[in-house]
Amino acid sequence: MSALRPRIHFTARQHWLNDPNGLVYAGGRYHLYYQFNPRANDHGYMSWGHATSPDLLTWTEHDVALPWREGHDVYSGSAVVDWQGTSGLGQPGDPHPPVVAMYTGAGDHHQAQYLAVSRDGGTTWAFATPEPVLDEGKQDFRDPKTFWHAPSAQWISVVVHPVERQIGVYGSPDLHGWQTLSTFGPAGGVDGIWEVPDLFPLMDQTGRERWVMKVDVFAGAPQGGTGAQYWVGDFDGRAFTPTQQARWADWGKDFYAAVTYSDLPQSGRCVWLAWMNSWDYATQLPTHPWRGAMTLPRDLGLVPDGSGWALTQTPVQELDALRGESTALHGHGQEVEVTPGQPLDLTLSVPFGSSLTLTFTSAQGMEARLGVDGGQLTLTRPGPAGVAGFAGTHTVPLPTHSSDLDLRVILDACSIEVFAYGGQISVTDLLLPGSPIHRLTLDGAVTGEVWTLRPVMPDWNDSAAGESAEDQTVGR
């Protein structure tokens, strides 16, 4: 396994990966489909790659689920279990209800929405409709997120109109025939085109159901470039009505195309994950034979924050089972030596009004520095030669609180994910260490604990796939 290959985050064994697609629990497994180039390490020949997991963390990669074919790229979309058989795509005697994917087929300056079906619990797939089921005759019209809306007894799909900065809301009784119900936007951040919408319910702390509309922006995010924004509001089966202004879902540089899981076995649970990357430099990352990783899956919730409702994100509870040895943290110049490249899980409490500096160091020097001071959080990372726009300091305003600041920090070989105030703030950044991180240094009044995390990704031999050890050493 190379020095940059994540140990607890999903990567494909080889080739290019971007947006998660078709996240669904079916056939007793969590399925992760994703934008994938089965031929090379850059964006092209778009297909749906496929991996499954029993626990959202331990992934097994499978054959391509929906392959590219001449004139038909398989772009992003979603998957649902058709429990009631409304689609007519199942057959008598099937061991599972049909799993139906609605995806964007792209070619010849035209994008429209198509169906594919799996009759064995999401394992193998067939293209279900030679013609699109939803077509606006447009060049840019993509990324359907589809779900069953029980109160209105219909399927709902939100599909983005990227150039217009709008999201179309469509309804269907059977996933085949669709009608326009409403249009949302432009609103919030509109500096760049919109992509990858999602619409999902969450219970607030009073037990009331609220709805969250999420869409990604191609420019204008907090650290520049791509990012994700969301609104909290109401959905009546036809239109989404926001009840507060747009907010950023993540304050880092590398959080894009997050989508929620369908048909989770735990009632009321909501989980999503995102592509951990930025289009500012995604094609420049010095990894081989793979390129692209997913964030950790995250449990979602809603909490009041004085000016409305804040979306919370926390690493899925299953991550706790990977914890191993622990070390108490107390700050004041404390140094903690760790096995080079070891995944870590830190919990920290910073007293109200205090400051913190947490530095991650390799044999090459500082690889990341997390700071808290004066009502803001900063995350600094150096950048390797040849990856423009990577190095810098990312500044995050913290909510006004009169209590201690809780932080959770997840470190992997090439990433850091920070969660503050119970997940009201998340910061997701890639790292490209010159060599594996082996030391933590804490300055400031802080208490906490750091756990080692058991690696769960396969120990692929990247060198055997055509990469030398030198190829994974990042120079500065």
Tab-separated table of C-alpha atoms in Angstrom:
chain	number	residue	atom	x	y	z
A	1	MET	CA	0.000	0.000	0.000
A	2	SER	CA	1.411	3.404	-0.948
A	3	ALA	CA	2.165	6.215	1.472
A	4	LEU	CA	-0.778	8.268	0.183
A	5	ARG	CA	-3.382	5.502	-0.094
A	6	PRO	CA	-6.061	5.989	2.623
A	7	ARG	CA	-6.478	3.250	5.208
A	8	ILE	CA	-10.055	4.001	6.314
A	9	HIS	CA	-11.485	5.876	3.312
A	10	PHE	CA	-12.699	4.261	0.112
A	11	THR	CA	-10.542	4.403	-2.993
A	12	ALA	CA	-10.804	2.283	-6.116
A	13	ARG	CA	-7.969	-0.185	-6.606
A	14	GLN	CA	-6.964	1.711	-9.724
A	15	HIS	CA	-8.084	4.495	-12.046
A	16	TRP	CA	-10.138	7.663	-11.664
A	17	LEU	CA	-13.027	8.053	-9.202
A	18	ASN	CA	-15.298	11.012	-8.455
A	19	ASP	CA	-18.936	11.539	-7.327
A	20	PRO	CA	-20.658	8.900	-5.181
A	21	ASN	CA	-23.758	7.561	-6.964
A	22	GLY	CA	-26.698	5.311	-6.166
A	23	LEU	CA	-26.106	5.030	-2.423
A	24	VAL	CA	-28.585	2.387	-1.261
A	25	TYR	CA	-28.944	-0.411	1.288
A	26	ALA	CA	-30.159	-3.505	-0.562
A	27	GLY	CA	-29.707	-7.251	-0.304
A	28	GLY	CA	-28.340	-6.891	3.231
A	29	ARG	CA	-25.419	-4.672	2.183
A	30	TYR	CA	-24.543	-1.014	1.839
A	31	HIS	CA	-23.824	-0.238	-1.815
A	32	LEU	CA	-21.485	2.477	-2.982
A	33	TYR	CA	-21.618	3.208	-6.703
A	34	TYR	CA	-19.442	6.012	-8.006
A	35	GLN	CA	-18.294	7.858	-11.095
A	36	PHE	CA	-15.441	5.764	-12.459
A	37	ASN	CA	-13.129	5.600	-15.438
A	38	PRO	CA	-12.357	1.886	-15.916
A	39	ARG	CA	-9.562	2.658	-18.379
A	40	ALA	CA	-7.388	5.432	-17.008
A	41	ASN	CA	-6.459	7.780	-14.180
A	42	ASP	CA	-8.340	10.808	-15.454
A	43	HIS	CA	-11.965	11.820	-16.068
A	44	GLY	CA	-13.407	9.942	-19.039
A	45	TYR	CA	-15.379	6.862	-20.135
A	46	MET	CA	-17.735	7.588	-17.250
A	47	SER	CA	-19.244	4.456	-15.722
A	48	TRP	CA	-20.607	3.411	-12.345
A	49	GLY	CA	-17.997	1.635	-10.257
A	50	HIS	CA	-19.318	-0.520	-7.421
A	51	ALA	CA	-18.337	-1.494	-3.889
A	52	THR	CA	-20.267	-3.031	-0.983
A	53	SER	CA	-19.888	-3.007	2.775
A	54	PRO	CA	-21.502	-4.644	5.817
A	55	ASP	CA	-20.721	-1.627	8.023
A	56	LEU	CA	-20.164	1.495	5.832
A	57	LEU	CA	-16.401	1.240	6.426
A	58	THR	CA	-15.105	-2.136	5.215
A	59	TRP	CA	-15.493	-2.063	1.426
A	60	THR	CA	-15.215	-4.781	-1.206
A	61	GLU	CA	-14.793	-3.562	-4.786
A	62	HIS	CA	-16.787	-5.304	-7.544
A	63	ASP	CA	-16.996	-5.226	-11.309
A	64	VAL	CA	-18.298	-2.084	-12.998
A	65	ALA	CA	-22.069	-1.897	-12.459
A	66	LEU	CA	-23.110	0.401	-15.337
A	67	PRO	CA	-20.447	0.597	-18.060
A	68	TRP	CA	-19.758	3.383	-20.515
A	69	ARG	CA	-20.736	2.646	-24.075
A	70	GLU	CA	-20.115	4.552	-27.292
A	71	GLY	CA	-22.061	7.814	-27.229
A	72	HIS	CA	-23.433	7.199	-23.730
A	73	ASP	CA	-21.526	8.276	-20.625
A	74	VAL	CA	-23.154	7.076	-17.405
A	75	TYR	CA	-23.160	10.203	-15.250
A	76	SER	CA	-24.347	10.670	-11.675
A	77	GLY	CA	-27.656	9.516	-10.265
A	78	SER	CA	-29.303	7.603	-7.444
A	79	ALA	CA	-30.768	4.197	-6.630
A	80	VAL	CA	-33.870	3.091	-4.719
A	81	VAL	CA	-35.501	-0.161	-3.694
A	82	ASP	CA	-38.892	-0.446	-5.419
A	83	TRP	CA	-40.641	-2.185	-2.533
A	84	GLN	CA	-44.129	-1.869	-4.024
A	85	GLY	CA	-43.170	-2.889	-7.559
A	86	THR	CA	-44.422	0.364	-9.069
A	87	SER	CA	-41.794	0.292	-11.826
A	88	GLY	CA	-42.819	-3.073	-13.245
A	89	LEU	CA	-39.120	-3.955	-13.528
A	90	GLY	CA	-39.239	-6.953	-11.211
A	91	GLN	CA	-40.316	-10.469	-12.150
A	92	PRO	CA	-42.187	-13.205	-10.249
A	93	GLY	CA	-39.779	-15.348	-8.263
A	94	ASP	CA	-37.106	-12.666	-7.885
A	95	PRO	CA	-35.255	-13.102	-4.578
A	96	HIS	CA	-35.311	-9.353	-3.947
A	97	PRO	CA	-37.492	-6.402	-4.908
A	98	PRO	CA	-35.988	-4.518	-7.847
A	99	VAL	CA	-33.335	-1.926	-7.157
A	100	VAL	CA	-33.780	0.846	-9.702
A	101	ALA	CA	-31.134	3.382	-10.630
A	102	MET	CA	-32.042	6.689	-12.221
A	103	TYR	CA	-28.967	8.204	-13.832
A	104	THR	CA	-27.929	10.812	-16.372
A	105	GLY	CA	-27.018	9.480	-19.805
A	106	ALA	CA	-24.777	11.969	-21.585
A	107	GLY	CA	-23.643	12.214	-25.189
A	108	ASP	CA	-23.604	14.465	-28.247
A	109	HIS	CA	-24.262	17.677	-26.247
A	110	HIS	CA	-27.382	16.169	-24.693
A	111	GLN	CA	-28.183	14.976	-21.157
A	112	ALA	CA	-31.306	13.118	-20.038
A	113	GLN	CA	-32.356	10.685	-17.314
A	114	TYR	CA	-32.459	6.902	-17.825
A	115	LEU	CA	-33.275	3.827	-15.732
A	116	ALA	CA	-31.265	0.715	-14.902
A	117	VAL	CA	-32.371	-2.224	-12.777
A	118	SER	CA	-30.893	-4.877	-10.515
A	119	ARG	CA	-33.024	-7.900	-9.641
A	120	ASP	CA	-30.503	-9.501	-7.285
A	121	GLY	CA	-30.188	-6.917	-4.533
A	122	GLY	CA	-27.859	-4.490	-6.303
A	123	THR	CA	-25.199	-7.003	-7.374
A	124	THR	CA	-25.649	-7.098	-11.155
A	125	TRP	CA	-27.347	-4.549	-13.386
A	126	ALA	CA	-29.039	-4.107	-16.738
A	127	PHE	CA	-29.970	-0.941	-18.598
A	128	ALA	CA	-33.758	-0.907	-18.324
A	129	THR	CA	-34.848	1.700	-20.848
A	130	PRO	CA	-33.207	2.366	-24.229
A	131	GLU	CA	-34.853	5.781	-24.273
A	132	PRO	CA	-34.744	8.379	-21.485
A	133	VAL	CA	-37.612	8.589	-19.011
A	134	LEU	CA	-37.036	12.292	-18.322
A	135	ASP	CA	-35.754	14.528	-21.079
A	136	GLU	CA	-35.874	18.317	-21.286
A	137	GLY	CA	-33.920	18.414	-24.552
A	138	LYS	CA	-31.005	20.176	-22.888
A	139	GLN	CA	-27.225	20.021	-23.022
A	140	ASP	CA	-26.920	20.354	-19.223
A	141	PHE	CA	-29.567	18.566	-17.148
A	142	ARG	CA	-28.275	15.983	-14.712
A	143	ASP	CA	-27.707	14.216	-11.387
A	144	PRO	CA	-31.198	12.935	-10.435
A	145	LYS	CA	-31.732	12.178	-6.730
A	146	THR	CA	-34.863	10.044	-6.460
A	147	PHE	CA	-36.911	8.883	-3.461
A	148	TRP	CA	-40.395	7.658	-2.542
A	149	HIS	CA	-42.579	10.334	-0.897
A	150	ALA	CA	-45.242	8.457	1.058
A	151	PRO	CA	-47.554	11.422	1.900
A	152	SER	CA	-48.110	12.151	-1.804
A	153	ALA	CA	-47.784	8.474	-2.859
A	154	GLN	CA	-45.285	9.168	-5.636
A	155	TRP	CA	-41.655	9.076	-6.585
A	156	ILE	CA	-39.879	12.421	-6.378
A	157	SER	CA	-36.719	13.269	-8.285
A	158	VAL	CA	-34.703	16.460	-7.960
A	159	VAL	CA	-32.613	17.119	-11.073
A	160	VAL	CA	-30.267	20.047	-11.555
A	161	HIS	CA	-30.280	22.631	-14.336
A	162	PRO	CA	-26.600	23.586	-13.865
A	163	VAL	CA	-26.328	26.699	-16.020
A	164	GLU	CA	-29.573	28.220	-14.736
A	165	ARG	CA	-28.630	27.496	-11.085
A	166	GLN	CA	-31.958	25.757	-10.610
A	167	ILE	CA	-33.277	22.421	-9.358
A	168	GLY	CA	-36.286	20.856	-11.017
A	169	VAL	CA	-38.637	18.856	-8.787
A	170	TYR	CA	-40.413	16.048	-10.675
A	171	GLY	CA	-43.031	13.486	-9.689
A	172	SER	CA	-43.877	10.025	-11.012
A	173	PRO	CA	-46.136	7.102	-10.010
A	174	ASP	CA	-43.881	4.463	-11.598
A	175	LEU	CA	-40.377	5.924	-12.275
A	176	HIS	CA	-41.162	5.933	-16.015
A	177	GLY	CA	-43.478	8.880	-16.619
A	178	TRP	CA	-42.498	12.167	-14.970
A	179	GLN	CA	-44.181	15.557	-14.604
A	180	THR	CA	-42.678	18.845	-13.491
A	181	LEU	CA	-43.906	19.824	-10.038
A	182	SER	CA	-41.842	22.929	-9.253
A	183	THR	CA	-38.478	24.635	-9.686
A	184	PHE	CA	-36.147	25.872	-6.952
A	185	GLY	CA	-33.554	28.624	-7.421
A	186	PRO	CA	-31.492	30.521	-8.270
A	187	ALA	CA	-30.661	31.094	-4.605
A	188	GLY	CA	-27.660	31.170	-2.286
A	189	GLY	CA	-24.295	30.738	-3.959
A	190	VAL	CA	-24.553	31.185	-7.728
A	191	ASP	CA	-20.965	32.032	-8.726
A	192	GLY	CA	-20.528	28.649	-10.390
A	193	ILE	CA	-22.818	26.132	-12.037
A	194	TRP	CA	-24.904	23.872	-9.776
A	195	GLU	CA	-24.501	20.097	-9.577
A	196	VAL	CA	-25.591	17.021	-7.576
A	197	PRO	CA	-28.772	18.053	-5.731
A	198	ASP	CA	-30.339	16.181	-2.818
A	199	LEU	CA	-33.604	16.596	-0.905
A	200	PHE	CA	-34.196	14.661	2.300
A	201	PRO	CA	-36.100	14.853	5.617
A	202	LEU	CA	-34.581	15.126	9.092
A	203	MET	CA	-36.250	15.252	12.482
A	204	ASP	CA	-35.356	18.286	14.571
A	205	GLN	CA	-34.922	18.132	18.336
A	206	THR	CA	-38.625	18.778	18.872
A	207	GLY	CA	-39.615	15.773	16.778
A	208	ARG	CA	-40.816	17.855	13.824
A	209	GLU	CA	-39.881	16.761	10.325
A	210	ARG	CA	-37.943	19.346	8.352
A	211	TRP	CA	-36.492	19.062	4.868
A	212	VAL	CA	-32.987	19.809	3.647
A	213	MET	CA	-32.207	20.834	0.063
A	214	LYS	CA	-28.527	20.491	-0.866
A	215	VAL	CA	-26.741	21.432	-4.069
A	216	ASP	CA	-23.087	21.793	-5.005
A	217	VAL	CA	-21.526	24.870	-6.526
A	218	PHE	CA	-18.629	24.830	-8.957
A	219	ALA	CA	-17.199	28.151	-7.748
A	220	GLY	CA	-17.524	30.512	-4.810
A	221	ALA	CA	-17.275	28.054	-1.899
A	222	PRO	CA	-15.737	29.280	1.393
A	223	GLN	CA	-12.155	28.402	0.404
A	224	GLY	CA	-12.678	29.127	-3.276
A	225	GLY	CA	-13.655	26.629	-5.940
A	226	THR	CA	-16.191	23.846	-5.445
A	227	GLY	CA	-18.355	23.257	-2.382
A	228	ALA	CA	-21.794	22.340	-1.039
A	229	GLN	CA	-24.619	24.565	0.200
A	230	TYR	CA	-27.932	23.680	1.848
A	231	TRP	CA	-31.234	25.111	2.952
A	232	VAL	CA	-33.604	23.931	5.684
A	233	GLY	CA	-37.318	24.242	4.942
A	234	ASP	CA	-40.540	22.429	4.110
A	235	PHE	CA	-41.590	20.075	1.317
A	236	ASP	CA	-45.275	19.417	0.566
A	237	GLY	CA	-44.885	16.828	-2.181
A	238	ARG	CA	-44.643	19.453	-4.883
A	239	ALA	CA	-42.333	22.297	-3.873
A	240	PHE	CA	-39.504	22.892	-1.441
A	241	THR	CA	-39.862	26.141	0.525
A	242	PRO	CA	-36.779	27.287	2.447
A	243	THR	CA	-37.309	28.788	5.878
A	244	GLN	CA	-33.764	30.166	6.246
A	245	GLN	CA	-30.873	31.353	4.143
A	246	ALA	CA	-28.356	29.086	2.429
A	247	ARG	CA	-25.507	27.730	4.524
A	248	TRP	CA	-22.306	25.894	3.687
A	249	ALA	CA	-22.312	22.179	4.437
A	250	ASP	CA	-18.520	22.036	4.802
A	251	TRP	CA	-15.852	24.700	5.276
A	252	GLY	CA	-12.894	22.822	3.818
A	253	LYS	CA	-11.599	22.633	0.289
A	254	ASP	CA	-12.384	18.981	-0.451
A	255	PHE	CA	-16.067	18.171	0.029
A	256	TYR	CA	-18.172	17.750	-3.109
A	257	ALA	CA	-21.138	15.798	-4.493
A	258	ALA	CA	-22.435	14.511	-1.139
A	259	VAL	CA	-25.571	12.369	-1.430
A	260	THR	CA	-27.663	10.520	1.153
A	261	TYR	CA	-28.302	6.791	1.409
A	262	SER	CA	-31.667	5.322	0.423
A	263	ASP	CA	-33.554	2.570	2.262
A	264	LEU	CA	-31.347	2.410	5.352
A	265	PRO	CA	-32.350	-0.402	7.736
A	266	GLN	CA	-32.363	1.918	10.766
A	267	SER	CA	-35.578	3.960	10.812
A	268	GLY	CA	-34.933	7.698	10.932
A	269	ARG	CA	-31.206	7.439	10.277
A	270	CYS	CA	-29.706	9.659	7.584
A	271	VAL	CA	-26.175	9.092	6.255
A	272	TRP	CA	-24.237	10.676	3.442
A	273	LEU	CA	-20.738	10.740	2.039
A	274	ALA	CA	-18.976	12.910	-0.522
A	275	TRP	CA	-16.145	12.928	-3.016
A	276	MET	CA	-13.104	14.177	-1.096
A	277	ASN	CA	-11.614	16.449	-3.709
A	278	SER	CA	-11.800	19.787	-5.490
A	279	TRP	CA	-12.080	20.331	-9.210
A	280	ASP	CA	-9.406	23.029	-8.774
A	281	TYR	CA	-6.726	20.312	-8.751
A	282	ALA	CA	-8.461	16.912	-8.927
A	283	THR	CA	-6.681	15.972	-12.168
A	284	GLN	CA	-3.266	16.993	-10.792
A	285	LEU	CA	-3.100	14.813	-7.673
A	286	PRO	CA	0.154	12.814	-7.656
A	287	THR	CA	-1.349	9.389	-6.936
A	288	HIS	CA	-1.059	6.289	-9.066
A	289	PRO	CA	-2.572	3.881	-10.091
A	290	TRP	CA	-5.608	5.397	-8.320
A	291	ARG	CA	-6.953	8.933	-8.161
A	292	GLY	CA	-9.842	10.031	-5.964
A	293	ALA	CA	-11.220	9.128	-2.526
A	294	MET	CA	-14.484	9.368	-0.605
A	295	THR	CA	-15.031	11.091	2.727
A	296	LEU	CA	-15.993	9.006	5.700
A	297	PRO	CA	-19.749	8.324	5.762
A	298	ARG	CA	-21.418	10.769	8.144
A	299	ASP	CA	-24.553	10.655	10.272
A	300	LEU	CA	-26.709	13.763	9.768
A	301	GLY	CA	-28.896	15.677	12.203
A	302	LEU	CA	-30.415	19.090	12.885
A	303	VAL	CA	-29.854	21.355	15.901
A	304	PRO	CA	-31.014	24.916	16.674
A	305	ASP	CA	-28.219	27.482	16.648
A	306	GLY	CA	-29.994	30.729	17.504
A	307	SER	CA	-30.639	31.824	13.917
A	308	GLY	CA	-32.302	28.695	12.581
A	309	TRP	CA	-31.414	25.068	12.167
A	310	ALA	CA	-27.890	23.821	11.560
A	311	LEU	CA	-27.089	20.581	9.780
A	312	THR	CA	-24.790	18.410	11.891
A	313	GLN	CA	-22.344	15.858	10.502
A	314	THR	CA	-20.500	13.295	12.598
A	315	PRO	CA	-18.507	10.233	11.521
A	316	VAL	CA	-20.816	7.222	11.448
A	317	GLN	CA	-21.080	5.482	14.798
A	318	GLU	CA	-19.558	2.337	13.274
A	319	LEU	CA	-16.173	4.095	13.274
A	320	ASP	CA	-15.896	3.630	17.046
A	321	ALA	CA	-15.431	-0.110	16.500
A	322	LEU	CA	-12.113	0.615	14.748
A	323	ARG	CA	-10.601	2.317	17.800
A	324	GLY	CA	-7.547	0.666	19.318
A	325	GLU	CA	-4.960	2.057	21.712
A	326	SER	CA	-5.570	5.475	23.261
A	327	THR	CA	-3.380	8.235	24.683
A	328	ALA	CA	-4.533	11.053	26.953
A	329	LEU	CA	-3.995	14.574	25.604
A	330	HIS	CA	-3.279	17.608	27.778
A	331	GLY	CA	-1.605	20.171	25.532
A	332	HIS	CA	1.088	22.572	26.801
A	333	GLY	CA	3.730	21.403	24.340
A	334	GLN	CA	2.807	17.723	24.466
A	335	GLU	CA	4.282	15.549	21.727
A	336	VAL	CA	2.742	12.216	20.748
A	337	GLU	CA	4.645	9.789	18.537
A	338	VAL	CA	2.512	7.529	16.336
A	339	THR	CA	3.232	4.811	13.800
A	340	PRO	CA	3.951	6.578	10.480
A	341	GLY	CA	0.753	6.813	8.420
A	342	GLN	CA	-1.412	5.477	11.276
A	343	PRO	CA	-5.093	6.553	11.029
A	344	LEU	CA	-6.080	8.504	14.141
A	345	ASP	CA	-9.262	9.625	15.898
A	346	LEU	CA	-8.848	12.607	18.236
A	347	THR	CA	-11.407	14.112	20.624
A	348	LEU	CA	-10.448	17.494	22.092
A	349	SER	CA	-12.020	19.991	24.464
A	350	VAL	CA	-10.766	23.581	24.291
A	351	PRO	CA	-11.835	25.697	27.290
A	352	PHE	CA	-13.971	28.728	26.472
A	353	GLY	CA	-11.763	31.633	25.444
A	354	SER	CA	-8.623	29.500	25.087
A	355	SER	CA	-6.506	28.856	22.017
A	356	LEU	CA	-5.091	25.671	20.509
A	357	THR	CA	-2.445	24.713	17.995
A	358	LEU	CA	-2.283	21.086	16.849
A	359	THR	CA	0.555	20.272	14.459
A	360	PHE	CA	0.954	17.102	12.394
A	361	THR	CA	4.557	16.400	11.437
A	362	SER	CA	6.391	13.973	9.156
A	363	ALA	CA	10.075	13.482	8.497
A	364	GLN	CA	9.684	16.224	5.864
A	365	GLY	CA	8.287	18.759	8.366
A	366	MET	CA	4.865	20.232	9.084
A	367	GLU	CA	2.121	18.507	7.065
A	368	ALA	CA	-0.948	20.148	8.649
A	369	ARG	CA	-1.666	22.615	11.428
A	370	LEU	CA	-5.028	23.085	13.118
A	371	GLY	CA	-5.538	26.279	15.101
A	372	VAL	CA	-8.287	27.747	17.269
A	373	ASP	CA	-8.046	31.382	18.325
A	374	GLY	CA	-10.228	34.477	18.424
A	375	GLY	CA	-13.491	32.850	17.386
A	376	GLN	CA	-12.124	31.154	14.326
A	377	LEU	CA	-10.617	27.838	13.320
A	378	THR	CA	-7.770	27.598	10.830
A	379	LEU	CA	-6.374	24.630	8.968
A	380	THR	CA	-3.056	25.085	7.185
A	381	ARG	CA	-1.538	22.620	4.739
A	382	PRO	CA	1.576	22.858	2.563
A	383	GLY	CA	1.361	21.941	-1.074
A	384	PRO	CA	3.462	19.681	-3.250
A	385	ALA	CA	5.165	20.965	-6.328
A	386	GLY	CA	2.951	20.816	-9.393
A	387	VAL	CA	-0.444	20.920	-7.661
A	388	ALA	CA	-1.601	24.508	-8.151
A	389	GLY	CA	-4.000	25.930	-5.593
A	390	PHE	CA	-3.429	23.214	-2.990
A	391	ALA	CA	-1.317	24.929	-0.336
A	392	GLY	CA	-2.875	27.488	1.961
A	393	THR	CA	-4.691	28.303	5.174
A	394	HIS	CA	-8.413	27.679	5.369
A	395	THR	CA	-10.210	29.936	7.838
A	396	VAL	CA	-13.556	28.996	9.392
A	397	PRO	CA	-15.731	31.294	11.540
A	398	LEU	CA	-16.958	29.482	14.649
A	399	PRO	CA	-20.487	29.942	16.019
A	400	THR	CA	-20.806	32.213	19.015
A	401	HIS	CA	-20.828	30.014	22.102
A	402	SER	CA	-20.143	30.588	25.792
A	403	SER	CA	-19.088	26.990	26.319
A	404	ASP	CA	-16.005	24.887	25.735
A	405	LEU	CA	-15.259	23.985	22.123
A	406	ASP	CA	-15.440	20.277	21.325
A	407	LEU	CA	-13.452	19.013	18.368
A	408	ARG	CA	-13.187	15.643	16.716
A	409	VAL	CA	-10.376	15.147	14.214
A	410	ILE	CA	-10.008	12.133	11.923
A	411	LEU	CA	-6.585	11.774	10.286
A	412	ASP	CA	-5.847	9.344	7.463
A	413	ALA	CA	-2.875	8.972	5.131
A	414	CYS	CA	-3.974	11.801	2.829
A	415	SER	CA	-6.845	13.562	4.597
A	416	ILE	CA	-8.021	15.362	7.683
A	417	GLU	CA	-11.682	15.782	8.683
A	418	VAL	CA	-12.542	18.157	11.533
A	419	PHE	CA	-15.911	18.330	13.332
A	420	ALA	CA	-16.680	21.131	15.811
A	421	TYR	CA	-19.549	21.773	18.232
A	422	GLY	CA	-21.136	18.365	17.786
A	423	GLY	CA	-20.729	18.490	14.011
A	424	GLN	CA	-22.309	21.916	13.401
A	425	ILE	CA	-19.039	22.774	11.666
A	426	SER	CA	-17.165	20.335	9.440
A	427	VAL	CA	-13.899	20.954	7.615
A	428	THR	CA	-12.679	18.424	5.037
A	429	ASP	CA	-9.231	18.752	3.496
A	430	LEU	CA	-6.926	16.481	1.560
A	431	LEU	CA	-3.304	16.269	2.626
A	432	LEU	CA	-0.328	15.319	0.465
A	433	PRO	CA	2.418	14.582	2.996
A	434	GLY	CA	6.014	14.502	1.848
A	435	SER	CA	6.313	11.361	3.986
A	436	PRO	CA	3.916	9.682	6.439
A	437	ILE	CA	2.869	11.706	9.495
A	438	HIS	CA	4.417	10.332	12.704
A	439	ARG	CA	4.111	13.056	15.361
A	440	LEU	CA	1.406	15.243	16.930
A	441	THR	CA	2.281	18.390	18.880
A	442	LEU	CA	-0.320	20.188	21.018
A	443	ASP	CA	0.100	23.724	22.342
A	444	GLY	CA	-2.544	25.404	24.469
A	445	ALA	CA	-4.953	24.470	27.218
A	446	VAL	CA	-6.693	21.374	25.906
A	447	THR	CA	-7.794	17.992	27.166
A	448	GLY	CA	-8.763	14.961	25.159
A	449	GLU	CA	-7.767	11.603	23.819
A	450	VAL	CA	-6.300	10.139	20.632
A	451	TRP	CA	-7.096	6.625	19.427
A	452	THR	CA	-5.392	4.605	16.760
A	453	LEU	CA	-7.825	3.314	14.135
A	454	ARG	CA	-7.617	-0.157	12.656
A	455	PRO	CA	-7.043	0.036	8.879
A	456	VAL	CA	-9.900	-1.511	6.896
A	457	MET	CA	-9.030	-0.850	3.267
A	458	PRO	CA	-7.323	-3.698	1.333
A	459	ASP	CA	-3.533	-3.675	1.412
A	460	TRP	CA	-3.189	-3.263	-2.334
A	461	ASN	CA	0.331	-3.399	-3.689
A	462	ASP	CA	0.410	-0.201	-5.711
A	463	SER	CA	3.989	-0.875	-6.772
A	464	ALA	CA	2.845	-4.101	-8.414
A	465	ALA	CA	0.338	-2.028	-10.383
A	466	GLY	CA	3.086	-0.075	-12.073
A	467	GLU	CA	4.108	2.379	-9.364
A	468	SER	CA	7.454	2.661	-7.692
A	469	ALA	CA	7.879	3.860	-4.133
A	470	GLU	CA	9.367	7.074	-5.502
A	471	ASP	CA	6.116	7.802	-7.370
A	472	GLN	CA	4.352	8.225	-4.025
A	473	THR	CA	6.921	10.575	-2.486
A	474	VAL	CA	5.606	14.091	-2.768
A	475	GLY	CA	8.259	16.757	-3.277
A	476	ARG	CA	8.003	20.362	-2.217
